[in-house]
Coordinates of C-alpha atoms in Angstrom, one line a residue:
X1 CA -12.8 5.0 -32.6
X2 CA -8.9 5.3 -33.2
X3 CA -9.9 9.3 -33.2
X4 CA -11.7 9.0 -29.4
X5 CA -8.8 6.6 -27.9
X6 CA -6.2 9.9 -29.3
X7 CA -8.4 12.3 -27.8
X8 CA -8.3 10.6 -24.4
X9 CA -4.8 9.5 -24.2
X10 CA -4.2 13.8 -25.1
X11 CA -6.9 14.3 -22.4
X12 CA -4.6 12.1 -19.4
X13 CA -1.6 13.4 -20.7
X14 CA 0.5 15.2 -17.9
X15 CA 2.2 18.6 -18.2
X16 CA 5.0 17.1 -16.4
X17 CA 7.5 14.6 -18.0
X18 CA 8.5 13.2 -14.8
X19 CA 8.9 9.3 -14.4
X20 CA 6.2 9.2 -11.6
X21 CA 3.4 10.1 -14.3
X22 CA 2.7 6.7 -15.2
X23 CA 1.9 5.9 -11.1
X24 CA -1.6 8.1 -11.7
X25 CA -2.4 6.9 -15.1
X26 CA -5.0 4.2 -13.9
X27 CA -6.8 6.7 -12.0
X28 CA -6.4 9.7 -15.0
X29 CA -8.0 7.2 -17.2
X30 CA -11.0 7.0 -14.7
X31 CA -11.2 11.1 -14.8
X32 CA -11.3 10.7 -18.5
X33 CA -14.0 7.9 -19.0
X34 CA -16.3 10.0 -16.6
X35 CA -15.3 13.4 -18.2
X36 CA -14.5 14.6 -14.7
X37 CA -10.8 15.6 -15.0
X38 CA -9.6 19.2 -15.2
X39 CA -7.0 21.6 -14.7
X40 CA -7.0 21.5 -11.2
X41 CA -6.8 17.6 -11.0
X42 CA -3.9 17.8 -13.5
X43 CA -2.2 20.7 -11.3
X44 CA -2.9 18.2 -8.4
X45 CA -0.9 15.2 -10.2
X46 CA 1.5 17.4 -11.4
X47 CA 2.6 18.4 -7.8
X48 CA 2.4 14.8 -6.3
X49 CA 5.1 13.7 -9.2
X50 CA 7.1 16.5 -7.9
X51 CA 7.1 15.1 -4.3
X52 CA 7.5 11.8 -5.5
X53 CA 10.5 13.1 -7.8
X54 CA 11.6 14.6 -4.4
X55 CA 11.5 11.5 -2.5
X56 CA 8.4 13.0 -0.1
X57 CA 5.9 9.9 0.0
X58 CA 2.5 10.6 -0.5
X59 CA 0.9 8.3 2.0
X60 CA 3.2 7.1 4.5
X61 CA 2.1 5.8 8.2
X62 CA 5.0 6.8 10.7
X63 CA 3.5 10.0 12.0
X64 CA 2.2 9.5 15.5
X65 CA -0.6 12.2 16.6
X66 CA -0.5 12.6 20.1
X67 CA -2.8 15.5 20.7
X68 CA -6.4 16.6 19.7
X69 CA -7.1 20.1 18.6
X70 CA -9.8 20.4 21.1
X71 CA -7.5 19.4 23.9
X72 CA -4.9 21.6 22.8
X73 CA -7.7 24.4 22.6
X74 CA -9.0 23.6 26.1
X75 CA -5.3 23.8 27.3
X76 CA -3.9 26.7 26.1
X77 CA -6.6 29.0 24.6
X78 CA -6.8 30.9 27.5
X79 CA -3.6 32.1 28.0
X80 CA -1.9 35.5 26.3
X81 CA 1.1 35.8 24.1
X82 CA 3.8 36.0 27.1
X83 CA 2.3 32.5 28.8
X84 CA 2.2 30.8 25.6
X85 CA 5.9 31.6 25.5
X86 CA 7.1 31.0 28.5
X87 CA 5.0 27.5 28.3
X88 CA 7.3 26.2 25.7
X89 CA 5.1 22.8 25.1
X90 CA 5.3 21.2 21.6
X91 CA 2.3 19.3 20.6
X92 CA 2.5 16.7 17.8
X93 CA -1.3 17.3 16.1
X94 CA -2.3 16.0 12.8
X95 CA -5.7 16.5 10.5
X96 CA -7.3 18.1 7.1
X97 CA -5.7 21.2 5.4
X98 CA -9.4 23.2 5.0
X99 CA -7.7 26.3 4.3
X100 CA -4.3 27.7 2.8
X101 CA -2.7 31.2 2.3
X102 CA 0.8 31.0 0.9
X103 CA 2.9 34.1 1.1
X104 CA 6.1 32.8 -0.3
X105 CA 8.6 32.3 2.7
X106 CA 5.5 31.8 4.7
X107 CA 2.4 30.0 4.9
X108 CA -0.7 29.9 6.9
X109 CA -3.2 27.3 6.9
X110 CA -6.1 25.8 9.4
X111 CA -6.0 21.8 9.7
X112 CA -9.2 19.6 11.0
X113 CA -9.4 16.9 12.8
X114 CA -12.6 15.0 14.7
X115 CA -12.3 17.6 17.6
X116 CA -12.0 20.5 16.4
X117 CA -9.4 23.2 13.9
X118 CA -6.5 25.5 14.6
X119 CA -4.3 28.2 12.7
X120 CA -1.1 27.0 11.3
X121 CA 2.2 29.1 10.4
X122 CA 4.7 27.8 8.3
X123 CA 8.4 29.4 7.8
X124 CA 10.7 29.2 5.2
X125 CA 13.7 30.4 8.3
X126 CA 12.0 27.9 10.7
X127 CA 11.5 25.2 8.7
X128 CA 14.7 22.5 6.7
X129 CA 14.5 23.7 2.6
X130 CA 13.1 20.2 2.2
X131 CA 10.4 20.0 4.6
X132 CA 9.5 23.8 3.1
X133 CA 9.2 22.2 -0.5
X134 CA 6.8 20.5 0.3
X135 CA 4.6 23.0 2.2
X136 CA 4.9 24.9 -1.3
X137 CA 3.2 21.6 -2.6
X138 CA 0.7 21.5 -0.2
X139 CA -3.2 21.9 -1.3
X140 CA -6.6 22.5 0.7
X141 CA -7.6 18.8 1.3
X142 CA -4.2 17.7 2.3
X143 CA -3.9 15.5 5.1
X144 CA -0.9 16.7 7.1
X145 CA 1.0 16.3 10.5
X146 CA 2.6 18.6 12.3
X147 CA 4.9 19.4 15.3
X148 CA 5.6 22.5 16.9
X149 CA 4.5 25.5 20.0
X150 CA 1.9 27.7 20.1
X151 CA 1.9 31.1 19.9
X152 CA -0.7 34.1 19.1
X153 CA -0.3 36.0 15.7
X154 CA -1.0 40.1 15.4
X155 CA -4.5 39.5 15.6
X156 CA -4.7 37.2 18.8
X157 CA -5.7 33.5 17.1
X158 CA -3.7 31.0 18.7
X159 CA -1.9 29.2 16.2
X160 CA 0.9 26.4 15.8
X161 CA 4.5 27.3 14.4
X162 CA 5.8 24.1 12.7
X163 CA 8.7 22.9 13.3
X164 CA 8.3 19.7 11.7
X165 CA 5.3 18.9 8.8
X166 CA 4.7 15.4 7.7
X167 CA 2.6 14.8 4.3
X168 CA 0.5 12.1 5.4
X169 CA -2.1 11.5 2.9
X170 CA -2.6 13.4 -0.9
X171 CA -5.9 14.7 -1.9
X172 CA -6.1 14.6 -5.6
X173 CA -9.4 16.0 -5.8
X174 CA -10.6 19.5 -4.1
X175 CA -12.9 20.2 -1.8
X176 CA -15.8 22.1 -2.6
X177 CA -15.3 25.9 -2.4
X178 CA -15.8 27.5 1.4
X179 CA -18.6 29.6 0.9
X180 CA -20.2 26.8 -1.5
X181 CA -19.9 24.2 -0.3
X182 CA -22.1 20.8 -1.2
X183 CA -25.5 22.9 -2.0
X184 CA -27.3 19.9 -3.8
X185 CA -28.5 17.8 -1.2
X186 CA -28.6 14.3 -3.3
X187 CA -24.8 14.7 -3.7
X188 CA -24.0 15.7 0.2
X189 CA -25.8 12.4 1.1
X190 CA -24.1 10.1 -1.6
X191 CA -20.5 12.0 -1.1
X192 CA -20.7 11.8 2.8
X193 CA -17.2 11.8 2.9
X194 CA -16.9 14.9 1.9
X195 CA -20.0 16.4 3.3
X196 CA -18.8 15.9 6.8
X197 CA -15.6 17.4 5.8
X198 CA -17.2 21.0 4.7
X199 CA -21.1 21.2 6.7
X200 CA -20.1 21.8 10.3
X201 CA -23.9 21.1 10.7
X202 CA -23.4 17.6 9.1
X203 CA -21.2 16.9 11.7
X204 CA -22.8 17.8 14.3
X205 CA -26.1 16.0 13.9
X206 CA -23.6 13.0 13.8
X207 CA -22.0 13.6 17.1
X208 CA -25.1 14.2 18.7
X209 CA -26.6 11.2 17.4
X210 CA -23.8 9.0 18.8
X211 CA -24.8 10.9 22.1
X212 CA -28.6 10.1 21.5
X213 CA -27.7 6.6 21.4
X214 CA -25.0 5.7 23.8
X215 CA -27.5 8.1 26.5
X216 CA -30.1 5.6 25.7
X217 CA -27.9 2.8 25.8
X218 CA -26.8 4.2 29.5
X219 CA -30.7 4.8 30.5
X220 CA -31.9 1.5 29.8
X221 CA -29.3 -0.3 31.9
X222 CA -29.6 2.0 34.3
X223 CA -33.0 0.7 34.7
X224 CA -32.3 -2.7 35.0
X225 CA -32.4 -3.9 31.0
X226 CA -30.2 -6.0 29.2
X227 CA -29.0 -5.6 25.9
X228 CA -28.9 -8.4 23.5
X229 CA -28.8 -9.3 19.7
X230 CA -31.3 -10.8 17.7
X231 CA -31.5 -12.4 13.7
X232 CA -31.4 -10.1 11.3
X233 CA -31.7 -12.8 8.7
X234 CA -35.1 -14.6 9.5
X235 CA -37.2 -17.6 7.4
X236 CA -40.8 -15.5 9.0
X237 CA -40.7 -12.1 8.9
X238 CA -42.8 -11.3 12.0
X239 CA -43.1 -8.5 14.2
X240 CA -44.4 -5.6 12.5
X241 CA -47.2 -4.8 9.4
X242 CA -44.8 -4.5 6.5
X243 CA -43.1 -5.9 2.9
X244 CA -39.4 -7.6 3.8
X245 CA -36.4 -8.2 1.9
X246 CA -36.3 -11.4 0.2
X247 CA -32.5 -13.1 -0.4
X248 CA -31.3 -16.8 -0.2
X249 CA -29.2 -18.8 1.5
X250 CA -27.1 -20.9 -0.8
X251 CA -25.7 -23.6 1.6
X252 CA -29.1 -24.0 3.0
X253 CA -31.0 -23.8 -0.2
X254 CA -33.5 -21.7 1.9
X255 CA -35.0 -18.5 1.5
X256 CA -35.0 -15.7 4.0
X257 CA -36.3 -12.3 4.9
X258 CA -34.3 -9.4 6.4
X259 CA -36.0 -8.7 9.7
X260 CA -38.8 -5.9 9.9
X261 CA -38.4 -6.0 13.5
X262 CA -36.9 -8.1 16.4
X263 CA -40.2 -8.5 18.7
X264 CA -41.0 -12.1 18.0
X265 CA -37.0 -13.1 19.5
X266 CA -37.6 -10.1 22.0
X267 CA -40.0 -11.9 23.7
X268 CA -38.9 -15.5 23.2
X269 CA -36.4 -14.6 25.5
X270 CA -39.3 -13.6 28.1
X271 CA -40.4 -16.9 27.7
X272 CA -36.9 -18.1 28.4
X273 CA -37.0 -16.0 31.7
X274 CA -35.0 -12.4 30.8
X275 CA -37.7 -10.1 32.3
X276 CA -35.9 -6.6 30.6
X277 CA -34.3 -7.0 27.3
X278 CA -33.8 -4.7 24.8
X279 CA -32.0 -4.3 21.2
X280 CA -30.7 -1.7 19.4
X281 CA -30.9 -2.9 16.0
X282 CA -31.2 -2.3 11.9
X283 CA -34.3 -3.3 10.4
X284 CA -35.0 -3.5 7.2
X285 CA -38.9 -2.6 5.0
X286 CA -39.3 -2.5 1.1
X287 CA -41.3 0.4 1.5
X288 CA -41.2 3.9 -0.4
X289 CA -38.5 6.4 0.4
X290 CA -39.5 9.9 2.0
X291 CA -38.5 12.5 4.3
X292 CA -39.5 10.1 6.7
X293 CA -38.5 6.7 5.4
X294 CA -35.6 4.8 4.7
X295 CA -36.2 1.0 3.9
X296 CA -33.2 0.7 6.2
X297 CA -33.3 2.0 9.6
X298 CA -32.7 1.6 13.5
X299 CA -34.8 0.8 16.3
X300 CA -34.8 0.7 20.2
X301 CA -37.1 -2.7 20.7
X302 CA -37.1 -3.4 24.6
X303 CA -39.8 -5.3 26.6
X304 CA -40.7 -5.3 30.4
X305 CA -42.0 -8.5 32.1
X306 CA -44.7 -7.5 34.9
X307 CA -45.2 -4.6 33.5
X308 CA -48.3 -3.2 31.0
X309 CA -48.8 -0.2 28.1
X310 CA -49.0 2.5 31.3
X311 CA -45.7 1.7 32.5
X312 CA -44.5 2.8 29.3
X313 CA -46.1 5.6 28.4
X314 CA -44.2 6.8 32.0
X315 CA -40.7 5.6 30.9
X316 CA -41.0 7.1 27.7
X317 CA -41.9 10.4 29.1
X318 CA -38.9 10.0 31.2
X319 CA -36.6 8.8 28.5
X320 CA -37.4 11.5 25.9
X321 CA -36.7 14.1 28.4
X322 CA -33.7 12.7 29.5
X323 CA -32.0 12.9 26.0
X324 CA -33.6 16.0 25.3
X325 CA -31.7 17.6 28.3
X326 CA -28.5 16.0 27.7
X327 CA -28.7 16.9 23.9
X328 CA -30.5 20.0 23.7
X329 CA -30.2 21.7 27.5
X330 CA -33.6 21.6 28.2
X331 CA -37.2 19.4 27.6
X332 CA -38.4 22.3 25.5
X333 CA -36.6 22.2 22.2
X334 CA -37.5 24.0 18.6
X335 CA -38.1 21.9 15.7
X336 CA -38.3 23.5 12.5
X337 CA -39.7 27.0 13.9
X338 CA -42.0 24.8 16.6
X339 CA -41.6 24.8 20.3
X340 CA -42.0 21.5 21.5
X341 CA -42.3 19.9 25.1
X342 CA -41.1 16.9 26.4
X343 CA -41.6 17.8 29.8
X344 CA -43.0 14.8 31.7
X345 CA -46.6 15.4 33.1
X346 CA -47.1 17.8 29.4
X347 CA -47.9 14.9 27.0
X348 CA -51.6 14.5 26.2
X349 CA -53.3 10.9 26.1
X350 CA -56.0 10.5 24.0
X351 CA -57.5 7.7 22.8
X352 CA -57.7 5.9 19.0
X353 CA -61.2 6.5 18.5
X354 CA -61.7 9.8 20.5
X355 CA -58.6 11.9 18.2
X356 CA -60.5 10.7 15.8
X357 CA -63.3 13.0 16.5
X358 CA -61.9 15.5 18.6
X359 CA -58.9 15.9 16.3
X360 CA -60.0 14.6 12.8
X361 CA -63.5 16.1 13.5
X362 CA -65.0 12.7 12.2
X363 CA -68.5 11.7 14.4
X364 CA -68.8 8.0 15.6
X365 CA -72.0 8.1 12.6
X366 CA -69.1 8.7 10.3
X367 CA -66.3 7.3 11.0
X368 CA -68.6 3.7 11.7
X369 CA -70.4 3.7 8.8
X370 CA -67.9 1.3 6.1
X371 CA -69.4 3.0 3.0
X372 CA -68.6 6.4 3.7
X373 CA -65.2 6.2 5.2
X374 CA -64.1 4.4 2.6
X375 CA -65.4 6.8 0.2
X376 CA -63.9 9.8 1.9
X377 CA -60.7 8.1 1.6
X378 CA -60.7 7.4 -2.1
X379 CA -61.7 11.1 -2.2
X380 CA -58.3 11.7 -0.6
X381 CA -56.3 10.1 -3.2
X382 CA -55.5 7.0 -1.1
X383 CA -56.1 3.6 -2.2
X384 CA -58.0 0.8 -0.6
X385 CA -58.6 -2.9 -0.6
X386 CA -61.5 -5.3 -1.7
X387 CA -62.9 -6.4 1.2
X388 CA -60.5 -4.0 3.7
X389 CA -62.1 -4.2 6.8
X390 CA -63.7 -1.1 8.9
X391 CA -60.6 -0.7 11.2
X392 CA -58.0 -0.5 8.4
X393 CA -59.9 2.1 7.0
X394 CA -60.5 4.0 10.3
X395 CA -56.6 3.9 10.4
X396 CA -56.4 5.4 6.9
X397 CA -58.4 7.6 8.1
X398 CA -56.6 8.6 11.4
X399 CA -53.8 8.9 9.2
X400 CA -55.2 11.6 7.0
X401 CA -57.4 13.9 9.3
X402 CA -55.6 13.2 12.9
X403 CA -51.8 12.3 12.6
X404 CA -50.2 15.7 10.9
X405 CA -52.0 17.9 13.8
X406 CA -50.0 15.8 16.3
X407 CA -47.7 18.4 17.0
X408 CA -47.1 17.7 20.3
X409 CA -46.3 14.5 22.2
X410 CA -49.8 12.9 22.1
X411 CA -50.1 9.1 23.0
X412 CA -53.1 7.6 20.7
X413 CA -53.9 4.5 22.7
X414 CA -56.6 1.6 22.5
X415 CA -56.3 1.4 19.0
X416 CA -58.7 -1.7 17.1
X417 CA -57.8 -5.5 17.6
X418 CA -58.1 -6.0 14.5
X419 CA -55.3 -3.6 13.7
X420 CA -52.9 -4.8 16.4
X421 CA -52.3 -8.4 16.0
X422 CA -49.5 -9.3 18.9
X423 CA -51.1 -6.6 21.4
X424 CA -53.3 -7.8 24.2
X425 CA -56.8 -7.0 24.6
X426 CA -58.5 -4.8 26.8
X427 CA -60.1 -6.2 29.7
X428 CA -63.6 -4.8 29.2
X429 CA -63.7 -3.9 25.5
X430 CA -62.3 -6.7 23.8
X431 CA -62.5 -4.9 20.5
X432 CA -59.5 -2.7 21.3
X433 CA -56.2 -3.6 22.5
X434 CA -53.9 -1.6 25.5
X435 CA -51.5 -0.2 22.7
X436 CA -50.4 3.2 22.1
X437 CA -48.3 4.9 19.8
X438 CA -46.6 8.1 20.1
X439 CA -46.7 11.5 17.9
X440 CA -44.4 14.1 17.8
X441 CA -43.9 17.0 14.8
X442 CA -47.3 15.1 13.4
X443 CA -45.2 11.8 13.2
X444 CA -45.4 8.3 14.8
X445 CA -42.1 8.0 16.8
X446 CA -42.9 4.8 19.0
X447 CA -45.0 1.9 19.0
X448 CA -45.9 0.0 22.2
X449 CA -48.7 -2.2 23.9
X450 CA -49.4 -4.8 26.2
X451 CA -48.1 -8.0 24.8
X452 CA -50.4 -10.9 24.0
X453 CA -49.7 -13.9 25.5
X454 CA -52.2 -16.2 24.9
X455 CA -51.4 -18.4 22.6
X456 CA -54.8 -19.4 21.6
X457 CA -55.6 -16.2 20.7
X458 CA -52.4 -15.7 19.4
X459 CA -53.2 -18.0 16.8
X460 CA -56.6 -16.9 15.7
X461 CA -54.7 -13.3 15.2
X462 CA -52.0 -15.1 13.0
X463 CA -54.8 -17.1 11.2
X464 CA -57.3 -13.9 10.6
X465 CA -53.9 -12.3 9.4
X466 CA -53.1 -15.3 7.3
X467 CA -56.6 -14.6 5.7
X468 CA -55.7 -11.1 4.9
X469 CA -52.7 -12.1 3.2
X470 CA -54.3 -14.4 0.8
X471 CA -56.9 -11.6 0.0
X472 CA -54.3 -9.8 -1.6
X473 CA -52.4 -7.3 2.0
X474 CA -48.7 -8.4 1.3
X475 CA -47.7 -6.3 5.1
X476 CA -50.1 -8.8 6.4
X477 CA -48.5 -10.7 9.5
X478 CA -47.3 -14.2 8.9
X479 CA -47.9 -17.1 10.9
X480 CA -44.9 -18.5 13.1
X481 CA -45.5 -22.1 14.7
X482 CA -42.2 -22.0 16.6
X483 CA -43.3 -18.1 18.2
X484 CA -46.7 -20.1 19.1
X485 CA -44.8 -23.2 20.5
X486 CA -42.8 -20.6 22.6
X487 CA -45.9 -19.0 24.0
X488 CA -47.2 -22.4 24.4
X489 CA -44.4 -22.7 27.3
X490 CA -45.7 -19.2 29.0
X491 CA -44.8 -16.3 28.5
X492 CA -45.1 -13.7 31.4
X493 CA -47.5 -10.4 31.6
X494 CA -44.9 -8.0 29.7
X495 CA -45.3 -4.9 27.8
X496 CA -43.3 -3.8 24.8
X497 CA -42.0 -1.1 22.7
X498 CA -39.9 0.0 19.6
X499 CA -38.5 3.6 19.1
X500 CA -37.4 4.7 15.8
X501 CA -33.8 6.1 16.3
X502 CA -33.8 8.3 13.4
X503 CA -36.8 10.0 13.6
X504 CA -35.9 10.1 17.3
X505 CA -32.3 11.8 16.2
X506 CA -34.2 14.1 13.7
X507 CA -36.4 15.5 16.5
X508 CA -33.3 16.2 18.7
X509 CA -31.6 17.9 15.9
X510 CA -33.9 19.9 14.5
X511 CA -33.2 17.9 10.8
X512 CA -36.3 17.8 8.5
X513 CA -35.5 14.6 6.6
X514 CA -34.6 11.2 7.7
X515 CA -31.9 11.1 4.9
X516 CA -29.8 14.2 7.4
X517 CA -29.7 11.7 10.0
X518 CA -28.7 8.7 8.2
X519 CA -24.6 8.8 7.3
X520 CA -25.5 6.5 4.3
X521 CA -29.0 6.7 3.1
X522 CA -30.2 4.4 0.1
X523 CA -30.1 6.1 -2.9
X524 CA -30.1 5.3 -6.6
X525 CA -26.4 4.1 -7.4
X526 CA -24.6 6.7 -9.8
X527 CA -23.1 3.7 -11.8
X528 CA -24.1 0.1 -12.4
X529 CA -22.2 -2.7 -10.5
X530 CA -20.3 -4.4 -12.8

């Protein structure tokens, strides 16, 4: 033991013998427990005693940015050498040092911010001794800010002469190499941070899904709906077929669920006469993780009073290809190698029972007859219940043999009643209800129907569910009195949908795992919480 603690106290130990050493021994002593420090760290803390020694602080907040590299790009790129002179303009920019080329006397380097990077040029005869010192301390990561004009260099790139560089924040561990970068994908989605710093692409799918969703945002009020905010924290977890979160509320002594999906409060609030809500909002599943599932995701829930399950196939025709053209360019994008169109008028409706012989290439003899389907299933590897009725396993087996040849936008309505417990039934086949979902890349992306509300038959839904739950389906749907006492008070004719944001974002960005177009995916943690 005495042997190890001399080891690591040699391992922290600084070349330097400056006074500021003992400032980075709490964080040296992290390095060393996780066997992470090296030379490079070391050289780091060795140069931040030095500015310290030399009275340069390492994370001051006095430097005021007042331009964007993209604005200063959008300016003044265009003009030549003799117009960038005679312009004269000093701009006050500030971001991340991502590259560095010291020459002695004179240093070049490229900073970063949100909007964009630029070329910097540092002189020894331009610049105070001081403020040059600590250039020569400067390493790729750095956080810097600068002053100065703009001028063109021998090869033409437009680039910033300092006249004045702040130090404004200290990176004591590197970046990954340029032409390396953060390869193993686990680590570029647990060190966000610094994935965004060196994948251009990572940044980009993360502007673009900020545009997704404020365009969204925009096209629903546009069309008359109003955005609200629902419980995430709920005592039934209603809405949707799925295992919640369980926590507690202490104060309360109650236990709770984090939400699987907002519809139940959705439509309270067309009981309580909103006729077009809708919510953006997290929702939350204990379900596997994949390249298409998160247990933590975001959803577009709205519903439309006076309005049914054709309405919406319309509006979502016309919502997809509005963000597709404000994203993409155009209503025909790529995803992975595939041409897909979201023109409006292009998408193909086909009914549950119908893809499931024109597309899974199952007869009605088959896919009717209980035995066999569920035998074909288990054939497949996939599991079933005792006692799982016939339209669960017809949706097992839609799921196998029909939803990965979705490739284009297909609608799948009139799926089973029994399958669909808040949807209303159709009209002249009771045994289905007016519900579709929609497929795109041979995934569901939204999930929609005429709403129920009768609250008689509301009921018998909850109780049949209820049933299913004691026989052993823990996504079956709980029963919620209060939801039954609203509908109780009328609710009108309405129809309703939810859109998953991410796989939405995914198809607009051409990403082929949900964990690209999450910033902070759930992932095993690397150490245990204390």
């Amino acid at each position: 033991m005495e042997n190890q603690e001399k080891a690591m106290k040699q391992k922290v130990k600084l070349a330097t013998k400056s006074r500021k050493a003992a400032y980075f021994m709490p964080m040296l002593e992290s390095f060393a427990t996780h066997d992470d420090l090296n030379e490079v760290i070391k050289n780091r803390v060795n140069k931040a005693c030095d500015l310290l020694d030399a009275g340069c602080p390492l994370f001051p907040n006095d430097f005021r940015k007042e331009h964007s590299i993209s604005w200063v790009i959008e300016g003044y790129g265009g003009m030549d050498e003799e117009e960038l002179k005679k312009c004269g303009d000093v701009f006050a920019i500030a971001g991340r040092i991502v590259s560095l080329r010291s020459f002695g006397k004179v240093a070049f380097f490229h900073i970063m911010d949100q909007s964009g990077r630029i070329q910097c040029y540092a002189s020894r005869e331009n610049m105070d001794a001081d403020v040059y010192n600590v250039v020569k301390k400067l390493d790729v990561g750095d956080i810097v800010g600068i002053s100065g004009h703009l001028f063109r260099t021998k090869t033409g790139e437009l680039t910033i002469s300092c006249r004045t560089l702040r130090l404004l924040s200290r990176s004591m561990r590197p970046l990954p190499e340029k032409y390396h970068g953060l390869k193993d994908m686990e680590t570029r989605y647990r060190q966000r941070y610094v994935d965004l710093i060196v994948t251009p692409r990572s940044r980009e799918i993360f502007i673009k899904r900020s545009q997704i969703v404020r365009g969204l945002r925009n096209f629903m009020e546009d069309r008359g709906f109003m955005e609200v905010e629902t419980p995430i924290l709920q005592a039934v977890a209603g809405g949707a077929a799925a295992k919640p979160f369980r926590t507690h509320h202490n104060a309360l002594d109650l236990d709770l669920y984090l939400r699987i999906a907002p519809e139940l409060y959705l439509k309270r609030l067309l009981v309580g006469g909103f006729e077009r809500v809708f919510e953006l909002n997290r929702n939350f599943r204990n379900e596997g993780i994949d390249t298409r599932h998160n247990p933590e995701f975001t959803m577009c829930e709205f519903y439309w009073a006076f309005a049914n399950f054709h309405d919406l196939m319309d509006l979502t025709e016309e919502l997809f290809a509005h963000l597709a053209r404000m994203t993409c360019g155009s209503t025909i994008i790529t995803y992975q190698g595939e041409e897909i169109d979201l023109t409006p008028g292009h998408w193909q409706r086909v009914s549950f029972y119908e893809s499931l012989s024109k597309i899974g290439g199952h007869s009605p003899d088959f896919y009717n007859d209980y035995n066999r389907v569920r035998d074909y299933i288990r054939s497949r590897g996939e599991k079933t219940l005792e006692g799982e009725s016939l339209e669960k396993l017809q949706a097992k087996l839609f799921d196998i043999d029909v939803e990965g040849k979705l490739i284009q936008p297909h609608f799948i309505y009139h799926y089973p009643t029994a399958i669909s417990p808040l949807s209303r039934r159709n009209d002249q086949h009771p045994e289905i209800t007016d519900r579709f979902e929609l497929f795109i890349t041979g995934r569901e992306l939204a999930n929609a129907f005429s709403e129920l509300n009768d609250p008689v038959d509301q009921r018998m839904r909850f109780e049949e569910q209820k049933r299913e739950r004691e026989a052993g389906d823990d996504e079956a749907h709980s029963m919620d009195e209060d939801y039954l006492r609203a509908l109780e008070y009328g609710m009108p004719p309405a129809a309703g949908e939810g859109i998953g944001i991410d796989r939405l974002v995914m198809l607009l960005t051409d990403s082929a795992s949900i964990r690209e177009v999450i910033l902070f995916p759930l992932l095993r943690p690397e150490y245990q919480p204390e």
